[in-house]
Amino acid sequence: MDYTFAEHADMLIIYGEVHYNGRAASRLYQERFLERHVPAHTLFERVNQRIRETGSVKITRPDNGVQRTVRTPELEEETSKTNTNGPTELDTFLPQDNSITNGVTKYKVTKGNDLEAANTEFDPFKNRQNDHPTTNLNTLTHLLKASLGTGILSMPAAFQAAGLALGIFSTILVSIICTHCAYILVTSAHELYKRAHKTKMSFADVAEEACLRGPKWARGFAGPIRCYAVIIARNFNYVIDYYVGYTTEIRVTIAALLVPIILLVYVPNLKYLAPVSMIANVFMGIGLGITFYYLVTDVPSISERNLVADISTYPVFFSITIFAIEAIGVVMPLENHMATPQHFVGLCGVLNQGMSGVTLVYMVIGFFGYLKYGDKVEGSITLNLPKEAFAAQIVNILIALAVYGTFGLQFYVICVAIAIAVPTIIPFVALIGAFCFSILGLMVPVAIEMLTFWDKGFGPFHWKIFKNIIVVAAGLLALIFGSKSAIQDIVYMYLGNGTIPKEQIIVGNLTLVGNFSDTTPSS
């Protein structure tokens, strides 16, 4: 269909308003000019390219004003000017920086580098406005608190499922994969900031923007802490049961924790949460230090433990370790609140600094925890400590308080409800790690990176594609086998007459015979 000069001008103005998004421009054009034929979304780019190359658009039909009846009088007057000594066609209909004419926001036309040059003029970091920006140290503190949370207590059970040697290698591998996925999420967000002229975005916003600005076929596509409550409750019950002389119902303890947890999450921003995270890190450090003392005392020979466990239990290790190390849910909130967000990524950025230390601690606790307790290792290693020892009681209280401090970073009320329903750690951790983190932590960041850099390519020999295939394969492994294993464990605990063999269930050495509501450690 032929379009008039004025219609072409309107296309260019709208195309600039939506930051060069053809589909969005087509929708806005339809809403603004109800009586007109709606151009295809590809036409906006063609018109834009034509006027950049030639300085004019070809008038293919006389402009008799019929097609402009729905325009405002002011805009009609603006677009009908024919002063030959005035602005050129390019200057008249392509808006300039920071100027508004008749309600139409204008944008600058750059020569040579076209859209990419225009994009680089917007600096999202200089334009970011934060009332309470966090420093690099504050962000590192929050990252350590989010990563050194509940998962580290389950690492010995993960090593039980993998073996000592395979556990070390696999922990490093999982850490590299998880850190890389967080890294590409942030780098994709930084690229999308410039394209969308935004200064911050949530995880969901990044995914949506990647779809909108990715290939055409993707534009229509535009809870990790449930077990925190379980671990807090079990650590408190560990001490309470010793002094009261009977077993406290863990569901009651979890429900009672809801009130103090809600009080913590009322803290309005991460700047105020930094001291809480710092104290929680201190508690976690002291607790892990005391725990490590017990782990390295009277250590048995390595020959008494499996270096490589049965392959059938490896998915359990993979799922638990992904849950333990993955911190994808806090990556974008932490980056959004930074005073210098460009320092979050990079070779020596906040992300790599934090995850390097976290990986080392996870390997040490997992290795020595399994080496010390073997097949008797609990779902949370602190529950293996001697109950009558005062130091062990202090450890459980400190760990519970440290995990409580993490709720301010990521919380949903449904977390406590689910924790009450399934108050057992290992299958719960494995299920969350397998189902949620394999999708949100591994597959979604890979998809975001592919969509964001679709037009720029994927490097020499398309190496990013092969790299992402490996990451997706790891995610699918955890998703399929880990979810299957964890669901079977949960079903078996509640249905004692199930068909799943007991020896295939890894539930932290909980009692699986007789009363299945009893979650006290077996002797």
XYZ file of C-alpha atoms in Angstrom:
523
model
C 0.000 0.000 0.000
C 1.201 3.528 -0.802
C 1.568 6.067 2.006
C 1.640 9.856 1.956
C 4.460 12.078 3.086
C 2.594 12.943 6.302
C 1.962 9.281 7.052
C 5.631 8.489 6.625
C 6.451 11.314 9.012
C 4.058 9.935 11.603
C 5.656 6.515 11.267
C 9.082 7.989 11.966
C 7.874 9.944 14.984
C 6.140 6.934 16.520
C 9.108 4.698 15.709
C 11.296 7.018 17.747
C 8.833 7.161 20.633
C 8.984 3.388 21.120
C 12.780 3.274 20.760
C 12.916 1.533 17.376
C 10.623 -1.382 18.211
C 8.675 -2.145 15.042
C 5.887 -4.171 16.631
C 5.356 -1.627 19.382
C 5.326 1.140 16.770
C 2.682 -0.689 14.743
C 0.458 -1.066 17.809
C 0.862 2.582 18.821
C 0.170 3.736 15.249
C -3.067 1.754 15.251
C -4.153 3.258 18.576
C -3.315 6.832 17.569
C -4.722 6.776 14.031
C -7.855 4.661 14.147
C -9.040 5.540 10.626
C -5.797 4.650 8.890
C -4.455 1.448 7.461
C -1.933 0.013 9.926
C 1.563 -0.419 8.400
C 3.423 -3.688 8.870
C 5.977 -3.537 11.657
C 8.807 -4.044 9.161
C 7.802 -0.904 7.246
C 8.850 1.362 10.118
C 12.449 0.201 9.855
C 12.434 0.498 6.061
C 11.144 4.069 6.186
C 13.626 4.917 8.906
C 16.495 3.456 6.882
C 15.394 5.229 3.699
C 15.316 8.666 5.255
C 18.690 8.138 6.878
C 20.284 7.129 3.584
C 18.597 9.617 1.238
C 17.328 12.367 3.533
C 13.831 11.963 2.092
C 10.964 9.534 1.762
C 9.459 8.870 -1.649
C 5.920 10.263 -1.909
C 4.000 7.553 -3.710
C 0.513 9.098 -3.380
C -0.694 12.726 -3.426
C -1.148 14.158 0.046
C -4.730 15.498 -0.134
C -5.239 15.574 3.625
C -7.795 12.767 3.671
C -5.463 10.415 5.493
C -4.704 13.053 8.143
C -8.213 13.740 9.405
C -7.518 12.155 12.778
C -4.411 14.231 13.472
C -4.445 17.139 15.922
C -4.652 20.639 14.395
C -1.249 21.525 15.793
C 0.432 18.466 14.316
C -1.405 19.063 11.033
C 0.023 22.554 10.848
C 3.509 21.301 11.738
C 3.643 18.612 9.070
C 2.100 20.788 6.321
C 4.804 23.462 6.360
C 6.478 23.849 2.988
C 8.988 26.602 3.621
C 11.868 25.803 1.302
C 14.245 27.980 3.311
C 13.291 26.325 6.590
C 14.283 22.961 8.037
C 14.862 20.087 5.712
C 12.504 17.150 5.564
C 14.905 15.167 7.742
C 15.032 17.904 10.413
C 11.285 18.478 10.395
C 10.039 14.969 10.908
C 12.875 13.304 12.784
C 12.852 14.714 16.336
C 15.905 16.094 18.097
C 17.318 15.439 21.585
C 15.281 16.511 24.637
C 12.753 18.462 22.601
C 8.979 18.113 22.581
C 6.833 19.385 19.746
C 3.044 19.187 19.986
C 3.291 16.446 22.589
C 5.624 14.302 20.510
C 8.877 13.275 22.178
C 11.784 13.676 19.763
C 14.999 11.755 19.328
C 18.310 12.485 17.709
C 19.321 11.155 14.306
C 22.931 10.105 14.183
C 24.917 9.589 11.039
C 27.143 6.672 10.176
C 26.615 4.188 12.965
C 22.811 4.440 12.812
C 20.922 2.860 15.699
C 23.910 1.466 17.567
C 25.495 4.916 17.805
C 22.255 6.349 19.120
C 22.042 3.637 21.741
C 25.521 4.322 23.095
C 24.581 7.906 23.890
C 22.385 6.748 26.769
C 24.345 5.835 29.887
C 22.033 3.890 32.223
C 24.510 4.041 35.080
C 24.873 7.819 35.100
C 21.116 8.266 34.838
C 20.261 5.764 37.572
C 18.559 7.302 40.590
C 18.766 5.411 43.897
C 17.715 6.996 47.174
C 19.917 4.614 49.123
C 22.590 3.176 46.785
C 24.719 0.327 48.067
C 28.491 0.190 47.854
C 30.464 -2.680 46.361
C 31.138 -3.957 49.884
C 27.440 -3.811 50.802
C 26.587 -5.749 47.651
C 29.294 -8.336 48.299
C 27.941 -8.776 51.836
C 24.415 -9.363 50.537
C 25.691 -11.776 47.884
C 27.608 -13.815 50.454
C 24.565 -13.917 52.718
C 22.319 -15.050 49.873
C 24.781 -17.756 48.795
C 26.071 -18.909 52.181
C 22.611 -19.754 53.402
C 20.748 -22.984 53.794
C 22.389 -24.922 50.994
C 25.808 -25.210 52.597
C 24.311 -27.269 55.428
C 23.139 -29.880 52.912
C 26.447 -30.188 51.059
C 27.665 -33.232 53.043
C 24.488 -35.040 51.982
C 25.224 -33.991 48.407
C 28.747 -35.445 48.673
C 27.173 -38.634 49.994
C 25.261 -38.866 46.709
C 28.328 -38.167 44.543
C 31.381 -39.386 46.438
C 34.416 -37.446 47.650
C 36.343 -37.129 44.380
C 33.385 -36.665 42.065
C 31.831 -34.278 44.589
C 34.803 -31.884 44.482
C 34.960 -31.850 40.695
C 31.205 -31.507 40.303
C 30.929 -28.705 42.870
C 33.451 -26.643 40.910
C 31.601 -27.415 37.675
C 28.203 -26.453 39.092
C 29.661 -23.273 40.582
C 31.136 -22.230 37.237
C 27.837 -22.874 35.463
C 25.731 -21.019 38.054
C 28.112 -18.060 38.235
C 28.251 -17.856 34.455
C 24.455 -17.805 34.210
C 24.262 -14.970 36.736
C 26.997 -13.177 34.801
C 25.254 -13.377 31.429
C 21.982 -12.274 33.036
C 23.600 -9.055 34.264
C 25.543 -8.392 31.041
C 22.354 -8.913 29.039
C 20.556 -6.501 31.362
C 23.260 -3.871 30.833
C 22.850 -4.199 27.064
C 19.062 -3.956 27.335
C 19.304 -0.888 29.583
C 20.837 1.002 26.677
C 18.400 -0.254 24.080
C 15.308 0.401 26.191
C 16.662 3.606 27.778
C 16.061 2.224 31.248
C 18.316 2.436 34.288
C 17.228 -0.695 36.137
C 15.137 -3.803 35.576
C 14.031 -6.812 37.563
C 14.704 -10.391 36.473
C 11.243 -10.560 34.896
C 11.724 -7.190 33.168
C 15.008 -8.350 31.643
C 13.337 -11.483 30.274
C 10.431 -9.494 28.828
C 12.693 -6.872 27.265
C 14.899 -9.578 25.745
C 11.848 -11.096 24.060
C 10.595 -7.733 22.796
C 13.963 -6.733 21.359
C 15.023 -10.163 20.187
C 14.068 -11.998 16.997
C 10.526 -11.675 15.695
C 9.499 -15.184 16.707
C 10.309 -14.460 20.378
C 8.264 -11.295 20.799
C 5.072 -13.134 21.623
C 6.552 -14.709 24.650
C 6.893 -11.214 25.904
C 10.644 -19.227 44.873
C 13.809 -20.526 46.267
C 13.433 -20.014 50.007
C 10.665 -22.410 51.018
C 13.120 -24.598 52.893
C 14.712 -21.672 54.771
C 11.817 -21.846 57.217
C 12.321 -25.601 57.543
C 16.001 -25.238 58.420
C 15.387 -22.417 60.913
C 12.713 -24.484 62.649
C 14.751 -27.705 62.721
C 17.784 -25.957 64.205
C 15.695 -24.334 66.927
C 13.877 -27.620 67.623
C 17.234 -29.372 67.916
C 18.000 -27.282 71.019
C 14.448 -26.956 72.374
C 13.794 -30.711 72.311
C 16.927 -31.363 74.354
C 15.777 -29.127 77.218
C 12.024 -29.827 77.244
C 12.507 -33.592 77.024
C 10.083 -34.322 74.199
C 9.838 -33.824 70.449
C 8.303 -30.527 69.359
C 6.106 -30.617 66.258
C 8.168 -28.912 63.579
C 5.118 -27.543 61.752
C 4.141 -25.558 64.845
C 7.630 -24.060 65.042
C 7.562 -23.098 61.364
C 4.185 -21.403 61.762
C 5.419 -19.514 64.841
C 8.386 -18.204 62.853
C 6.091 -16.440 60.390
C 5.625 -13.393 62.661
C 9.327 -12.489 63.168
C 9.998 -13.248 59.504
C 7.306 -10.786 58.404
C 8.793 -8.121 60.700
C 12.173 -8.553 59.009
C 10.841 -8.264 55.463
C 9.275 -4.896 56.296
C 12.774 -3.367 56.083
C 12.309 -1.101 53.025
C 15.619 -1.245 51.161
C 18.908 -3.080 50.852
C 20.911 -0.216 52.349
C 19.193 -0.763 55.695
C 19.472 -4.533 55.325
C 23.267 -4.396 54.975
C 23.887 -4.493 58.780
C 21.473 -7.434 59.081
C 23.348 -9.315 56.366
C 26.670 -8.490 58.015
C 25.506 -9.835 61.391
C 24.028 -12.896 59.670
C 27.370 -13.502 57.939
C 29.162 -13.289 61.289
C 26.726 -15.782 62.838
C 27.107 -18.113 59.865
C 30.898 -17.817 60.010
C 31.034 -18.638 63.722
C 28.583 -21.504 63.291
C 30.509 -22.983 60.380
C 33.779 -22.535 62.262
C 32.537 -24.550 65.235
C 31.000 -27.110 62.886
C 34.280 -27.451 61.011
C 36.053 -28.154 64.303
C 33.741 -31.122 64.878
C 34.214 -32.277 61.277
C 38.017 -32.433 61.448
C 38.115 -34.123 64.864
C 38.667 -37.903 64.732
C 38.288 -38.018 60.969
C 38.136 -41.554 59.530
C 40.269 -42.692 56.624
C 39.280 -41.616 53.124
C 39.327 -45.282 52.127
C 36.188 -45.791 54.243
C 34.171 -43.469 52.007
C 33.149 -43.662 48.362
C 35.274 -41.608 46.018
C 32.627 -41.994 43.325
C 29.102 -42.928 44.370
C 26.503 -44.819 42.383
C 25.508 -42.957 39.249
C 21.816 -43.290 40.151
C 22.239 -40.860 43.062
C 24.255 -38.282 41.107
C 21.192 -36.245 40.028
C 20.436 -35.725 43.734
C 23.912 -34.242 44.199
C 23.452 -32.029 41.166
C 20.069 -30.744 42.328
C 21.182 -30.023 45.905
C 24.362 -28.279 44.756
C 22.482 -26.096 42.288
C 20.131 -25.056 45.082
C 23.064 -24.413 47.416
C 25.164 -22.288 45.071
C 22.541 -20.633 42.879
C 21.645 -17.051 43.875
C 19.956 -15.944 40.663
C 16.960 -14.530 42.523
C 18.988 -11.813 44.242
C 21.340 -10.933 41.382
C 19.198 -8.260 39.711
C 17.920 -6.658 42.964
C 21.513 -6.352 44.179
C 22.686 -4.903 40.855
C 19.762 -2.471 40.727
C 20.677 -0.957 44.094
C 24.408 -0.552 43.433
C 25.997 2.876 43.187
C 28.421 1.428 40.607
C 26.541 -1.421 38.885
C 29.235 -1.805 36.234
C 31.472 -3.216 38.993
C 29.103 -6.116 39.608
C 30.497 -8.037 36.628
C 34.005 -8.304 35.255
C 36.959 -10.549 35.992
C 37.403 -9.092 39.486
C 33.811 -7.938 39.877
C 31.625 -8.390 42.926
C 29.974 -11.498 41.473
C 33.209 -13.387 40.795
C 34.741 -12.356 44.121
C 31.767 -13.588 46.084
C 31.210 -16.840 44.215
C 34.885 -17.848 44.341
C 34.898 -17.772 48.127
C 31.491 -19.410 48.339
C 32.594 -22.342 46.163
C 35.639 -23.024 48.334
C 33.582 -23.034 51.538
C 30.983 -25.359 50.003
C 33.612 -27.865 48.921
C 35.321 -27.899 52.324
C 32.105 -28.382 54.320
C 30.745 -30.973 51.902
C 33.977 -32.957 51.753
C 34.706 -33.106 55.475
C 31.043 -33.498 56.422
C 30.687 -36.658 54.375
C 34.164 -37.857 55.364
C 33.282 -37.573 59.069
C 29.746 -38.987 59.137
C 29.524 -41.070 55.956
C 26.117 -42.593 55.316
C 24.846 -41.237 58.639
C 25.091 -37.643 57.455
C 21.970 -35.572 58.133
C 20.123 -33.324 55.723
C 21.542 -30.367 57.650
C 25.050 -31.125 58.892
C 24.486 -29.244 62.159
C 21.969 -31.918 63.153
C 24.826 -34.449 63.231
C 26.554 -32.564 66.026
C 26.245 -34.004 69.559
C 22.987 -32.685 70.983
C 24.253 -32.575 74.568
C 27.273 -30.378 73.703
C 26.745 -26.692 74.514
C 28.900 -25.610 71.537
C 26.733 -27.662 69.183
C 23.605 -26.017 70.605
C 25.146 -22.596 69.996
C 25.886 -23.620 66.401
C 22.257 -24.523 65.723
C 21.004 -21.252 67.194
C 23.547 -19.182 65.242
C 22.758 -20.991 61.986
C 19.030 -20.483 62.529
C 19.536 -16.748 63.169
C 21.836 -16.450 60.144
C 19.280 -18.088 57.862
C 16.588 -15.867 59.376
C 18.647 -12.849 58.301
C 18.391 -14.005 54.686
C 14.611 -13.683 54.569
C 14.884 -9.928 54.132
C 16.502 -10.448 50.732
C 13.893 -12.800 49.262
C 10.571 -13.801 50.784
C 7.049 -14.841 49.875
C 4.393 -15.765 52.447
C 3.661 -18.981 50.554
C 7.178 -20.130 51.477
C 6.134 -20.753 55.068
C 2.916 -22.482 54.025
C 4.813 -24.887 51.773
C 7.424 -25.460 54.460
C 4.691 -26.485 56.905
C 3.338 -28.941 54.339
C 6.737 -30.536 53.640
C 8.951 -30.053 56.737
C 11.797 -32.318 55.595
C 14.960 -30.829 54.213
C 16.706 -33.086 51.708
C 13.893 -33.986 49.283
C 12.585 -30.443 49.637
C 15.948 -28.881 48.807
C 16.412 -31.290 45.911
C 12.954 -30.548 44.492
C 13.406 -26.770 44.658
C 16.885 -27.032 43.196
C 15.806 -29.365 40.427
C 12.585 -27.720 39.371
C 13.003 -24.010 40.123
C 16.708 -23.290 39.922
C 17.328 -25.458 36.880
C 14.776 -23.387 34.973
C 15.184 -19.902 36.461
C 18.859 -20.192 37.313
C 20.201 -21.971 34.233
C 17.837 -22.105 31.274
C 16.208 -18.666 31.488
C 19.504 -16.678 31.645
C 20.772 -18.636 28.632
C 17.591 -17.818 26.711
C 17.896 -14.147 27.681
C 21.479 -13.997 26.418
C 20.545 -15.643 23.100
C 17.660 -13.228 22.504
C 19.596 -10.139 23.599
C 22.561 -10.741 21.310
C 20.643 -12.416 18.486
C 21.445 -9.645 16.010
C 25.068 -9.256 17.100
C 25.951 -12.906 16.669
C 27.363 -15.522 19.006
C 31.098 -15.118 18.602
C 33.656 -16.927 16.419
C 32.383 -20.302 15.220
C 29.180 -19.575 17.190
C 30.901 -20.766 20.364
C 28.215 -19.236 22.581
C 25.638 -21.570 21.082
C 27.668 -24.657 21.975
C 28.354 -23.257 25.439
C 24.660 -22.630 26.025
C 23.773 -26.130 24.837
C 25.986 -27.527 27.613
C 24.301 -25.292 30.205
C 20.812 -26.267 29.046
C 21.784 -29.948 29.112
C 22.934 -29.549 32.719
C 19.673 -27.817 33.574
C 17.606 -30.557 31.961
C 19.594 -33.201 33.835
C 18.788 -31.547 37.152
C 15.191 -30.840 36.169
C 14.231 -34.325 35.016
C 16.187 -36.668 37.253
C 16.358 -34.399 40.294
C 12.631 -33.659 40.312
C 11.781 -37.335 39.832
C 14.034 -38.374 42.701
C 12.822 -35.662 45.084
C 9.131 -36.251 44.385
C 9.604 -39.967 44.964
C 11.311 -39.209 48.283
C 8.488 -36.947 49.449
C 5.790 -39.425 48.397
C 7.610 -42.300 50.078
C 7.877 -40.413 53.372
C 4.145 -39.786 53.496
C 3.097 -43.139 52.031
C 5.133 -45.745 53.854
C 3.612 -48.561 51.863
C 4.884 -47.175 48.569
C 6.790 -49.205 46.038
C 10.003 -47.168 46.132
C 12.856 -49.121 47.708
C 14.094 -47.609 50.950
C 17.741 -47.834 49.924
C 17.060 -45.476 47.012
C 15.807 -42.697 49.274
C 18.159 -40.025 50.577
C 16.337 -38.076 53.269
C 19.076 -37.100 55.649
C 18.943 -40.306 57.752
C 15.383 -39.621 58.912
C 13.272 -42.452 60.291
C 11.489 -44.075 57.340
C 9.924 -47.022 59.125
C 6.751 -46.990 61.193
C 5.368 -43.548 61.996
C 6.154 -41.372 58.981
C 5.189 -38.164 60.779
C 8.249 -38.687 62.997
C 11.140 -36.606 61.648
C 13.616 -37.134 64.466
C 17.051 -38.442 63.478
C 17.481 -42.148 63.728
C 20.127 -43.474 66.051
